Amino acid sequence: MKFDTPATLNPIDQLKTIGQPMNRIDGLLKTTGTAPYAYERHDVVQHPAYGYVVGSAIAKGRIRSIGLAQASRAPGVLAIVTAQNAGKLGQGKMNTAPLLAGPQVAHYHQAVALVVAETFEQARAAAQLVRVDYEPVAGAYDLAKAKDSAVPPDSINGDAPDTAIGDFEGAFASAAVKVDATYTTPDQSHAMMEPHATLAAWKGDQLTVWTSNQMIAWGQGELAKTLGIPKDKVRLVSPFIGGGFGGKLFLRADALLAALGARAAGRPVKVALQRPLMANNTTHRPATIQRVRIAAGQDGRITAIGHESWSGDQPGGSADGAVDQTRRMYAGTHRMTATRLAVLDLPEANAMRAPGEATGHMALEVAMDELAEKLGIDPVELRIRNDTQVVPDSGKKPQAKAKEGTPAQEHKPFSRREFVQCLRTGAERFGWSQRNPQPAQRREGRWLIGLGMAGAYRGAPVMKSAARVRLDRRGMLTVETDMTDIGTGSYTIIAQTAAEMLGLPLQQVRVRLGDSGFPVSAGSGGQWGAASATSGVYAACVKLREAVARKLGMDPATAEFSDGHVQAGGKRRALASAAGDADLTAEDAIEFGVLDKKMQQSTFGAHFVEVAVDAFTAEVRVCRMLAVCAAGRILNPKTARSQVIGAMTMGVGAALMEELAVDTRLGYFVNHDLAGYEVPVHADIPHQEVIFLDEVDPMASPMKAKGVGELGICGVSAAIANAIHNATGVRVRDYPITLDKLL
Ligand code: MOS
């Protein structure tokens, strides 16, 4: 089904199941510990061997030799895989550095060997006996030092690295009120609960991997490519995922090494990346240095806005897209954005929840607070005054557009933009009027109290997504798609979609996800999963409805589906009666046409935070948080709320504690476990409130929904930084805001 005209009234609009706060249909499996995760697939393979990964002890250089003699003789050892004995490996398109090093080493803890043994303990013990002789060379590990050598990347998310509209420098120079500030954000780790893990088994030349991966089709393709075998020889299964946050978008070393280990040992092998290996072996959100310049007239209207961002990555890697939201959030005639990418020999930088916008808001939304302070205008009011209903900067290269004979900046409208409503609703519900604009004025005992806020923006991309639905004679409906559930609630909203479309209770729908044997879905990434995958299920259900009606001799155009029955032309039949001995099956994909090119589809929000800062120790406590979101139809307010409070929690981490500490001499992340890499715990998180505006966006998808999982983190950290400033009068521009920076 092609989606290229705005959605009209459809069965989803009945909202009998969709839009209801249904419990997760997989909730019981999860809370009872019976959901099958990759490392625990005792149901499919009973006696696997265990793989233990040896990570490189240097950040850059080459391996002179690897001595395996001692390790091979260790008790229980079945095989040891290295680049020397693994055979020729291909290089996937999506990971920058090879997943198995040798002879060259590209980064610290890059895998250099996998030891396979009868037990985990034997594999771990033997791994200590692998002797690697390295020849290290000097590398670049310090973004601040590499900054001046940074160059424009090819693109950021397909858009131009640099944009320029009007005369930014001139307008900024002559402005009445201006802010020119530089902010830094550190490297961050996804730190998901479930480590990257894979169980691999070969049957002849057919490989099955039970793994933990957000994008099934990508993973299947990349694994086949790296192993040099046809794609149809690889089956990838990932029905449950214990968190991903972008760290499991791509094939990682666990899957490749498990496959190689199983081949070498001649039996199934499972590998979980050891927690202390994850931060350096896999990807991370790169550190940024960001300069934001904003100028305004005394009336608070922005005349010039500029955002420059620097980040680093491995050779051939990509840049953080921190400037992205600055092209689209606020009005202003004269504007510029610029992105620079430095080559660093740190581990591979890549996507982490709201890549680009998450870091970008941490700078832009503090700069807006600084501007508000200089202007003497309330920060909420300043944002309202600079609202725009058309995109100020399309992000396209001016030259590229000129060549095609179209205007450089087309100023396309937003399909829906309820940013101002988010700001007003949040201000009212949070009691924003009680904020004293003068910082450091409110003290309760030893605590300095402050309020802060920030705007939130995140694009709402859509992706082609397919599904298969099957009706059986008992009236059970089974949905199959390779969509994943990374803890987001995909199972539930997909079941709700199918139930709504066929007029069935939720209990009559069974959902099977995360298997490369199923139709290819959008997968879980870029907050496109919910809207895209349910739209694919919608498309398959439209086909099934037609098949059911035809089978029952009814007019598909007028057939109504409800309460397990189908009704048309005075006839009423049980839905199940359409399925005979053979089940009735339909399959289709949603394909998104031109709508998202004609109009900018985005989600908006506003975050409000109250903090208390200890006047003596500078300890920061977050007291209250409120998020207001406008993100199209909310398919399930309960799972959507969980997404947003999870994202807000991650924003607290980014504001106050999360930081991979770089050893700039040896080139690695020092605090590479959950003892040293701090993330918020329950005690750090107060009561969180989430309000969804009642928004429906027929331009976005037949579901009229968008994503919300990444919007939720955008702006949170800035709101906290702004609240800390309001509490203390101290403006910290280098994250995380640890107490040493406040004293
Ligand atoms: Mo997301 S960072 O695309 O999982």
Short mmCIF file of C-alpha atoms in Angstrom, two decimals, residues 440-741:
data_model
loop_
_atom_site.label_atom_id
_atom_site.label_comp_id
_atom_site.label_asym_id
_atom_site.label_seq_id
_atom_site.Cartn_x
_atom_site.Cartn_y
_atom_site.Cartn_z
CA ALA A 440 19.50 32.18 43.47
CA GLN A 441 16.57 33.80 45.24
CA ARG A 442 14.71 30.82 46.60
CA ARG A 443 16.12 28.90 49.51
CA GLU A 444 14.50 26.21 51.63
CA GLY A 445 16.81 25.20 54.46
CA ARG A 446 20.07 24.18 52.87
CA TRP A 447 18.51 23.77 49.42
CA LEU A 448 18.53 26.36 46.66
CA ILE A 449 15.45 25.81 44.51
CA GLY A 450 15.21 26.60 40.81
CA LEU A 451 12.89 26.08 37.86
CA GLY A 452 14.02 25.54 34.29
CA MET A 453 12.48 24.67 30.98
CA ALA A 454 13.42 23.84 27.40
CA GLY A 455 11.74 23.26 24.08
CA ALA A 456 11.91 19.91 22.33
CA TYR A 457 12.10 19.00 18.66
CA ARG A 458 12.66 15.72 16.89
CA GLY A 459 12.01 14.65 13.31
CA ALA A 460 9.41 11.98 12.63
CA PRO A 461 10.84 9.91 9.79
CA VAL A 462 8.93 6.99 8.31
CA MET A 463 10.24 3.79 6.73
CA LYS A 464 8.78 1.11 4.48
CA SER A 465 7.39 -1.69 6.63
CA ALA A 466 5.81 -5.05 5.79
CA ALA A 467 3.70 -7.52 7.75
CA ARG A 468 1.77 -10.76 7.29
CA VAL A 469 -1.53 -11.51 9.03
CA ARG A 470 -3.21 -14.88 9.28
CA LEU A 471 -6.72 -15.71 10.43
CA ASP A 472 -7.49 -19.24 11.60
CA ARG A 473 -10.76 -21.07 12.01
CA ARG A 474 -10.87 -20.36 15.76
CA GLY A 475 -10.81 -16.68 14.99
CA MET A 476 -7.23 -16.20 16.17
CA LEU A 477 -5.28 -13.63 14.25
CA THR A 478 -1.49 -13.99 13.99
CA VAL A 479 0.70 -11.07 12.96
CA GLU A 480 4.22 -11.71 11.71
CA THR A 481 6.75 -9.01 10.95
CA ASP A 482 10.47 -8.69 11.61
CA MET A 483 9.80 -5.57 13.67
CA THR A 484 11.57 -5.60 17.03
CA ASP A 485 10.48 -4.69 20.54
CA ILE A 486 13.43 -3.13 22.33
CA GLY A 487 11.37 -2.56 25.43
CA THR A 488 9.21 0.01 23.67
CA GLY A 489 5.92 -1.85 23.48
CA SER A 490 5.93 -2.87 19.80
CA TYR A 491 4.17 -6.16 20.56
CA THR A 492 1.30 -4.36 22.18
CA ILE A 493 0.68 -1.55 19.69
CA ILE A 494 0.92 -4.04 16.81
CA ALA A 495 -1.65 -6.28 18.50
CA GLN A 496 -3.85 -3.22 19.11
CA THR A 497 -3.61 -2.25 15.43
CA ALA A 498 -4.61 -5.72 14.21
CA ALA A 499 -7.39 -5.99 16.79
CA GLU A 500 -8.82 -2.63 15.77
CA MET A 501 -8.66 -3.45 12.06
CA LEU A 502 -10.38 -6.84 12.34
CA GLY A 503 -12.79 -6.01 15.14
CA LEU A 504 -11.28 -8.52 17.54
CA PRO A 505 -10.49 -8.38 21.23
CA LEU A 506 -6.80 -8.04 22.00
CA GLN A 507 -6.67 -11.60 23.39
CA GLN A 508 -7.50 -12.96 19.92
CA VAL A 509 -4.34 -11.49 18.42
CA ARG A 510 -0.97 -13.15 18.58
CA VAL A 511 2.12 -11.17 17.55
CA ARG A 512 5.38 -12.72 16.39
CA LEU A 513 8.33 -10.37 15.92
CA GLY A 514 12.03 -10.22 15.28
CA ASP A 515 12.68 -13.06 12.84
CA SER A 516 14.28 -12.63 9.42
CA GLY A 517 11.82 -15.24 8.19
CA PHE A 518 9.04 -12.67 8.61
CA PRO A 519 8.26 -9.76 6.26
CA VAL A 520 10.77 -6.93 6.49
CA SER A 521 9.67 -4.10 8.75
CA ALA A 522 10.94 -0.62 9.51
CA GLY A 523 12.73 -1.96 12.59
CA SER A 524 13.37 0.01 15.75
CA GLY A 525 15.37 3.16 15.14
CA GLY A 526 15.11 6.90 14.75
CA GLN A 527 11.72 6.90 16.51
CA TRP A 528 10.23 5.68 13.22
CA GLY A 529 9.32 2.21 14.53
CA ALA A 530 5.90 2.68 16.10
CA ALA A 531 4.22 4.63 13.31
CA SER A 532 5.90 2.76 10.44
CA ALA A 533 5.51 -0.80 11.75
CA THR A 534 1.87 -0.38 12.77
CA SER A 535 1.18 1.17 9.35
CA GLY A 536 2.62 -1.96 7.74
CA VAL A 537 0.30 -4.07 9.89
CA TYR A 538 -2.55 -1.75 8.91
CA ALA A 539 -1.77 -2.35 5.21
CA ALA A 540 -1.74 -6.14 5.66
CA CYS A 541 -5.02 -5.95 7.61
CA VAL A 542 -6.69 -3.91 4.86
CA LYS A 543 -5.86 -6.79 2.50
CA LEU A 544 -7.10 -9.38 4.97
CA ARG A 545 -10.38 -7.51 5.41
CA GLU A 546 -10.88 -7.63 1.64
CA ALA A 547 -10.09 -11.34 1.53
CA VAL A 548 -12.50 -12.02 4.40
CA ALA A 549 -15.32 -10.05 2.76
CA ARG A 550 -14.84 -11.79 -0.58
CA LYS A 551 -14.75 -15.17 1.12
CA LEU A 552 -18.05 -14.42 2.86
CA GLY A 553 -19.64 -13.00 -0.28
CA MET A 554 -19.76 -9.47 1.07
CA ASP A 555 -18.84 -6.15 -0.45
CA PRO A 556 -15.36 -5.29 0.87
CA ALA A 557 -16.15 -1.59 0.65
CA THR A 558 -19.04 -1.72 3.11
CA ALA A 559 -18.11 -4.69 5.32
CA GLU A 560 -17.88 -3.74 8.99
CA PHE A 561 -15.71 -5.64 11.41
CA SER A 562 -16.61 -5.66 15.07
CA ASP A 563 -16.99 -8.02 18.04
CA GLY A 564 -15.49 -10.91 16.08
CA HIS A 565 -18.08 -10.56 13.36
CA VAL A 566 -18.36 -9.17 9.86
CA GLN A 567 -21.43 -7.36 8.69
CA ALA A 568 -22.55 -6.11 5.25
CA GLY A 569 -25.75 -5.88 3.25
CA GLY A 570 -27.87 -7.23 6.09
CA LYS A 571 -25.65 -10.28 6.55
CA ARG A 572 -23.70 -10.94 9.76
CA ARG A 573 -21.15 -13.73 9.96
CA ALA A 574 -18.50 -14.78 12.45
CA LEU A 575 -15.08 -13.58 11.35
CA ALA A 576 -13.65 -17.04 11.98
CA SER A 577 -15.97 -18.54 9.40
CA ALA A 578 -13.92 -16.85 6.66
CA ALA A 579 -11.03 -19.15 7.51
CA GLY A 580 -11.61 -22.68 6.43
CA ASP A 581 -9.26 -25.60 6.95
CA ALA A 582 -6.57 -23.49 5.41
CA ASP A 583 -5.91 -20.23 7.23
CA LEU A 584 -6.66 -16.98 5.47
CA THR A 585 -3.42 -15.04 5.00
CA ALA A 586 -2.62 -11.56 3.71
CA GLU A 587 0.66 -9.73 3.40
CA ASP A 588 1.47 -6.17 2.44
CA ALA A 589 3.87 -3.33 3.06
CA ILE A 590 3.30 0.33 3.71
CA GLU A 591 5.37 2.50 1.44
CA PHE A 592 5.60 6.17 2.16
CA GLY A 593 5.34 8.45 -0.85
CA VAL A 594 5.90 12.15 -1.16
CA LEU A 595 4.00 13.51 1.84
CA ASP A 596 7.03 13.72 4.06
CA LYS A 597 8.85 15.59 1.33
CA LYS A 598 6.07 18.10 0.74
CA MET A 599 5.71 18.78 4.42
CA GLN A 600 8.09 18.65 7.33
CA GLN A 601 6.95 15.96 9.72
CA SER A 602 8.26 16.51 13.20
CA THR A 603 7.37 16.06 16.83
CA PHE A 604 7.46 18.80 19.44
CA GLY A 605 7.54 19.08 23.16
CA ALA A 606 8.39 21.15 26.20
CA HIS A 607 10.20 20.09 29.36
CA PHE A 608 9.83 21.67 32.77
CA VAL A 609 12.06 20.82 35.72
CA GLU A 610 12.43 21.85 39.35
CA VAL A 611 15.78 21.22 41.01
CA ALA A 612 17.21 21.66 44.46
CA VAL A 613 20.92 22.36 44.83
CA ASP A 614 22.61 21.88 48.16
CA ALA A 615 24.03 25.29 49.09
CA PHE A 616 27.08 23.72 50.75
CA THR A 617 27.94 20.61 48.71
CA ALA A 618 26.33 21.59 45.37
CA GLU A 619 24.62 18.22 45.17
CA VAL A 620 21.78 18.48 42.66
CA ARG A 621 18.44 16.79 43.23
CA VAL A 622 15.79 16.79 40.53
CA CYS A 623 12.49 17.40 42.33
CA ARG A 624 9.82 17.53 39.63
CA MET A 625 9.73 16.90 35.92
CA LEU A 626 7.01 17.50 33.37
CA ALA A 627 7.07 16.73 29.66
CA VAL A 628 4.40 17.89 27.25
CA CYS A 629 4.51 16.15 23.86
CA ALA A 630 2.81 16.69 20.53
CA ALA A 631 3.58 13.61 18.50
CA GLY A 632 0.52 12.73 16.46
CA ARG A 633 -1.93 10.12 17.63
CA ILE A 634 -0.71 8.30 20.70
CA LEU A 635 -1.29 4.62 19.94
CA ASN A 636 -1.07 3.53 23.55
CA PRO A 637 -0.77 6.23 26.23
CA LYS A 638 0.69 3.77 28.73
CA THR A 639 3.56 2.46 26.58
CA ALA A 640 4.13 5.94 25.12
CA ARG A 641 4.37 7.40 28.61
CA SER A 642 6.88 4.72 29.52
CA GLN A 643 8.94 5.73 26.51
CA VAL A 644 8.91 9.37 27.54
CA ILE A 645 9.71 8.83 31.21
CA GLY A 646 12.54 6.51 30.16
CA ALA A 647 13.85 9.21 27.87
CA MET A 648 13.50 11.86 30.57
CA THR A 649 15.50 9.61 32.88
CA MET A 650 18.20 9.33 30.25
CA GLY A 651 18.15 13.13 30.00
CA VAL A 652 18.79 13.35 33.75
CA GLY A 653 21.79 11.07 33.24
CA ALA A 654 23.11 13.24 30.41
CA ALA A 655 22.64 16.39 32.46
CA LEU A 656 24.15 15.26 35.74
CA MET A 657 26.31 12.15 35.50
CA GLU A 658 26.87 10.32 32.23
CA GLU A 659 30.36 10.71 30.81
CA LEU A 660 32.81 8.30 29.27
CA ALA A 661 36.14 9.55 30.57
CA VAL A 662 38.73 9.56 27.79
CA ASP A 663 42.32 8.63 28.48
CA THR A 664 43.77 11.03 25.93
CA ARG A 665 47.24 9.41 26.07
CA LEU A 666 46.26 5.76 25.62
CA GLY A 667 43.01 6.32 23.77
CA TYR A 668 40.25 4.56 25.59
CA PHE A 669 37.21 5.07 27.77
CA VAL A 670 38.41 4.50 31.31
CA ASN A 671 35.10 4.03 33.11
CA HIS A 672 33.90 1.15 30.98
CA ASP A 673 31.48 -0.59 33.32
CA LEU A 674 28.36 0.28 35.28
CA ALA A 675 30.37 1.00 38.41
CA GLY A 676 32.31 3.80 36.73
CA TYR A 677 29.80 4.93 34.12
CA GLU A 678 27.03 6.35 36.20
CA VAL A 679 23.41 6.31 35.10
CA PRO A 680 20.45 7.51 37.15
CA VAL A 681 18.86 5.15 39.63
CA HIS A 682 15.38 5.38 41.11
CA ALA A 683 16.57 7.60 43.93
CA ASP A 684 17.69 10.18 41.36
CA ILE A 685 14.32 10.39 39.68
CA PRO A 686 11.35 12.24 41.15
CA HIS A 687 7.73 12.03 40.18
CA GLN A 688 7.59 12.42 36.41
CA GLU A 689 4.56 13.66 34.60
CA VAL A 690 3.87 13.33 30.88
CA ILE A 691 1.10 15.08 28.98
CA PHE A 692 0.32 14.16 25.39
CA LEU A 693 -1.51 16.81 23.43
CA ASP A 694 -4.53 15.46 21.64
CA GLU A 695 -2.94 15.60 18.20
CA VAL A 696 -3.79 13.59 15.10
CA ASP A 697 -1.59 13.89 12.00
CA PRO A 698 -3.15 12.47 8.83
CA MET A 699 -0.06 13.50 6.85
CA ALA A 700 2.20 11.23 8.87
CA SER A 701 0.76 7.75 8.39
CA PRO A 702 -2.56 5.91 8.09
CA MET A 703 -2.27 5.48 11.85
CA LYS A 704 -2.05 9.31 12.05
CA ALA A 705 0.71 8.69 14.56
CA LYS A 706 4.37 9.63 14.88
CA GLY A 707 7.16 8.52 17.17
CA VAL A 708 7.80 9.65 20.70
CA GLY A 709 10.72 7.59 22.02
CA GLU A 710 13.43 10.04 21.00
CA LEU A 711 11.46 13.26 21.41
CA GLY A 712 11.36 12.47 25.12
CA ILE A 713 15.09 12.99 25.66
CA CYS A 714 15.45 16.15 23.57
CA GLY A 715 15.69 19.22 25.79
CA VAL A 716 15.58 17.42 29.15
CA SER A 717 19.23 18.05 30.01
CA ALA A 718 19.00 21.71 29.00
CA ALA A 719 15.91 22.18 31.16
CA ILE A 720 17.89 20.78 34.10
CA ALA A 721 20.89 23.01 33.32
CA ASN A 722 18.56 26.01 33.16
CA ALA A 723 16.90 25.06 36.44
CA ILE A 724 20.33 24.77 38.09
CA HIS A 725 21.16 28.25 36.84
CA ASN A 726 17.89 29.56 38.19
CA ALA A 727 18.63 27.92 41.54
CA THR A 728 22.24 29.01 41.87
CA GLY A 729 23.10 31.69 39.34
CA VAL A 730 25.87 29.44 38.03
CA ARG A 731 25.81 28.78 34.31
CA VAL A 732 27.54 25.50 33.49
CA ARG A 733 28.16 24.91 29.80
CA ASP A 734 30.11 21.67 30.06
CA TYR A 735 28.13 18.51 30.67
CA PRO A 736 27.66 16.62 32.86
CA ILE A 737 26.91 19.22 35.53
CA THR A 738 28.79 17.59 38.37
CA LEU A 739 29.05 19.37 41.68
CA ASP A 740 32.70 20.39 41.17
CA LYS A 741 31.52 22.67 38.36
#
